[in-house]
Amino acid sequence: MQGVLASIERVGNKLPHPFILFAILAALVVVISAILATLGVSAINPQTEAEVTVRSLLSADGVEFMLTSVVSNFVNFPPLGLILVVMFGIGLADKVGLMSTLMQVSVAKAPPLHADILRFHGRYLRQHRLRCQLPHPDPAGGDGVLLGGQAPRGRGRCCVRSSWRRV
């Protein structure tokens, strides 16, 4: 299992920025349209039963089509509006500090069993060389300190100075 996760992480780290991926895929669509138009590929539209041939996006008409229909394609894609609103909301909540406050409050009010589970997951992630995302950063430069340096119920392990120590 550890080898599979390590290989997934290696592949994920090699991927370029999402905007670059989008640009590569858009260019690939343009090139494929030119190749299929040259080969004369066509299909039958199931709604109208008419034959539709592939048009090259590299031609003058294709470039004009791409530039004039970009806004209508953007606006007429139904899930996009919901995704944009959710992403704006999450970004705003993160920038104004709502997310970190929510994490602090939820950890502070958590029952002892939940704190033990959080501590276990933090230790597990630490052992697998992933950073713990705990609500209070460690001033000594570690990954994080649970509840300002205090372990839940006054015992257990905290993530301090990038290592685990008994509290």
XYZ file of C-alpha atoms in Angstrom:
167
model
C 0.000 0.000 0.000
C 2.831 2.379 0.875
C 4.481 1.778 -2.503
C 1.253 2.540 -4.353
C 0.767 5.807 -2.454
C 4.407 6.772 -3.050
C 4.070 6.155 -6.787
C 0.832 8.177 -6.933
C 2.575 11.021 -5.104
C 5.561 10.910 -7.498
C 3.272 11.084 -10.544
C 1.210 13.880 -8.969
C 4.328 15.927 -8.218
C 5.437 15.674 -11.858
C 2.170 17.086 -13.225
C 2.307 20.693 -14.403
C 0.069 23.487 -13.131
C -3.655 22.961 -13.932
C -3.677 25.981 -16.266
C -0.818 24.453 -18.261
C -2.725 21.148 -18.416
C -5.796 23.018 -19.702
C -3.719 24.789 -22.367
C -2.132 21.496 -23.467
C -5.519 19.769 -23.734
C -7.018 22.725 -25.647
C -4.107 22.652 -28.108
C -4.551 18.891 -28.441
C -8.236 19.353 -29.345
C -7.285 21.920 -32.007
C -4.668 19.598 -33.536
C -7.000 16.574 -33.463
C -9.744 18.620 -35.153
C -7.333 19.539 -37.954
C -6.296 15.901 -38.423
C -9.884 14.601 -38.424
C -11.017 17.356 -40.830
C -8.196 16.429 -43.208
C -9.300 12.778 -43.085
C -12.922 13.806 -43.756
C -14.397 12.194 -40.633
C -18.138 12.630 -40.125
C -20.859 11.390 -37.775
C -24.651 11.283 -37.641
C -26.386 13.685 -35.252
C -28.912 11.481 -33.382
C -31.391 14.347 -32.863
C -31.602 15.610 -36.443
C -30.348 12.503 -38.278
C -28.111 14.837 -40.306
C -24.499 14.096 -41.177
C -22.016 16.340 -39.348
C -18.465 16.637 -40.653
C -15.494 17.639 -38.535
C -14.275 21.198 -39.194
C -10.687 22.176 -38.503
C -10.154 24.677 -35.705
C -6.855 25.689 -37.333
C -8.580 27.184 -40.376
C -9.668 30.831 -40.501
C -13.290 29.816 -39.894
C -12.221 27.596 -36.984
C -10.236 30.362 -35.275
C -13.154 32.760 -35.756
C -15.519 30.135 -34.279
C -13.267 29.618 -31.238
C -12.945 33.341 -30.541
C -16.610 34.235 -31.044
C -18.149 31.287 -29.169
C -15.909 31.195 -26.094
C -18.272 33.312 -23.979
C -21.403 31.384 -24.966
C -19.656 28.061 -24.266
C -18.543 29.384 -20.883
C -21.993 30.726 -19.938
C -24.039 27.787 -21.256
C -22.138 25.115 -19.283
C -24.552 24.481 -16.348
C -22.214 23.061 -13.642
C -19.710 25.862 -14.092
C -21.787 28.484 -12.267
C -22.193 26.313 -9.182
C -18.506 25.380 -9.142
C -17.433 29.019 -9.450
C -19.732 30.159 -6.640
C -18.521 27.373 -4.335
C -14.851 28.077 -5.132
C -15.306 31.820 -4.551
C -17.043 31.103 -1.239
C -14.319 28.733 -0.044
C -11.590 31.154 -1.118
C -13.258 34.054 0.667
C -13.812 31.986 3.829
C -10.150 30.973 3.798
C -8.843 34.513 3.242
C -10.901 36.076 6.050
C -9.822 33.368 8.504
C -13.115 31.517 8.830
C -11.605 28.131 7.953
C -8.797 28.347 10.521
C -11.229 29.582 13.186
C -13.598 26.727 12.366
C -10.743 24.241 12.751
C -9.671 25.741 16.076
C -13.212 25.747 17.473
C -13.955 22.224 16.269
C -10.732 20.863 17.809
C -11.227 22.789 21.064
C -14.795 21.494 21.505
C -14.077 17.959 20.330
C -14.751 15.087 22.728
C -11.620 13.292 23.999
C -12.190 10.352 21.659
C -12.193 12.663 18.633
C -8.979 14.301 19.829
C -7.381 10.858 20.171
C -8.454 10.019 16.619
C -7.037 13.332 15.361
C -3.785 12.664 17.201
C -3.598 9.147 15.720
C -4.131 10.471 12.185
C -1.528 13.173 12.754
C 0.987 10.569 13.882
C 0.121 8.328 10.930
C 0.563 11.188 8.454
C 3.828 12.215 10.117
C 5.210 8.693 9.773
C 4.380 8.766 6.082
C 6.262 12.024 5.539
C 3.181 14.181 5.121
C 2.786 17.416 7.058
C 0.223 17.604 9.850
C -2.205 20.427 9.236
C -2.919 21.347 12.836
C -4.623 24.602 13.819
C -1.746 26.190 15.777
C 1.662 26.493 14.066
C 4.703 25.551 16.105
C 6.849 28.637 16.840
C 9.954 26.410 16.895
C 9.453 25.576 13.229
C 7.786 22.171 13.564
C 4.772 20.969 11.663
C 2.229 22.079 14.225
C 1.119 21.902 17.842
C -2.274 20.573 18.875
C -4.221 23.078 21.017
C -1.336 25.499 21.545
C 1.163 22.882 22.726
C -1.185 20.984 25.028
C -2.096 17.436 24.138
C -5.748 16.506 24.608
C -6.483 15.462 28.215
C -2.933 16.455 29.181
C -1.252 13.365 27.797
C -0.313 11.844 24.480
C 1.950 12.987 21.702
C 2.212 16.316 19.927
C 3.901 17.190 16.684
C 6.739 19.532 17.703
C 9.903 20.535 15.816
C 9.134 18.024 13.037
C 9.302 15.110 15.475
C 7.064 13.427 18.010
C 7.737 13.708 21.727
C 5.942 12.554 24.860
C 4.042 15.383 26.608
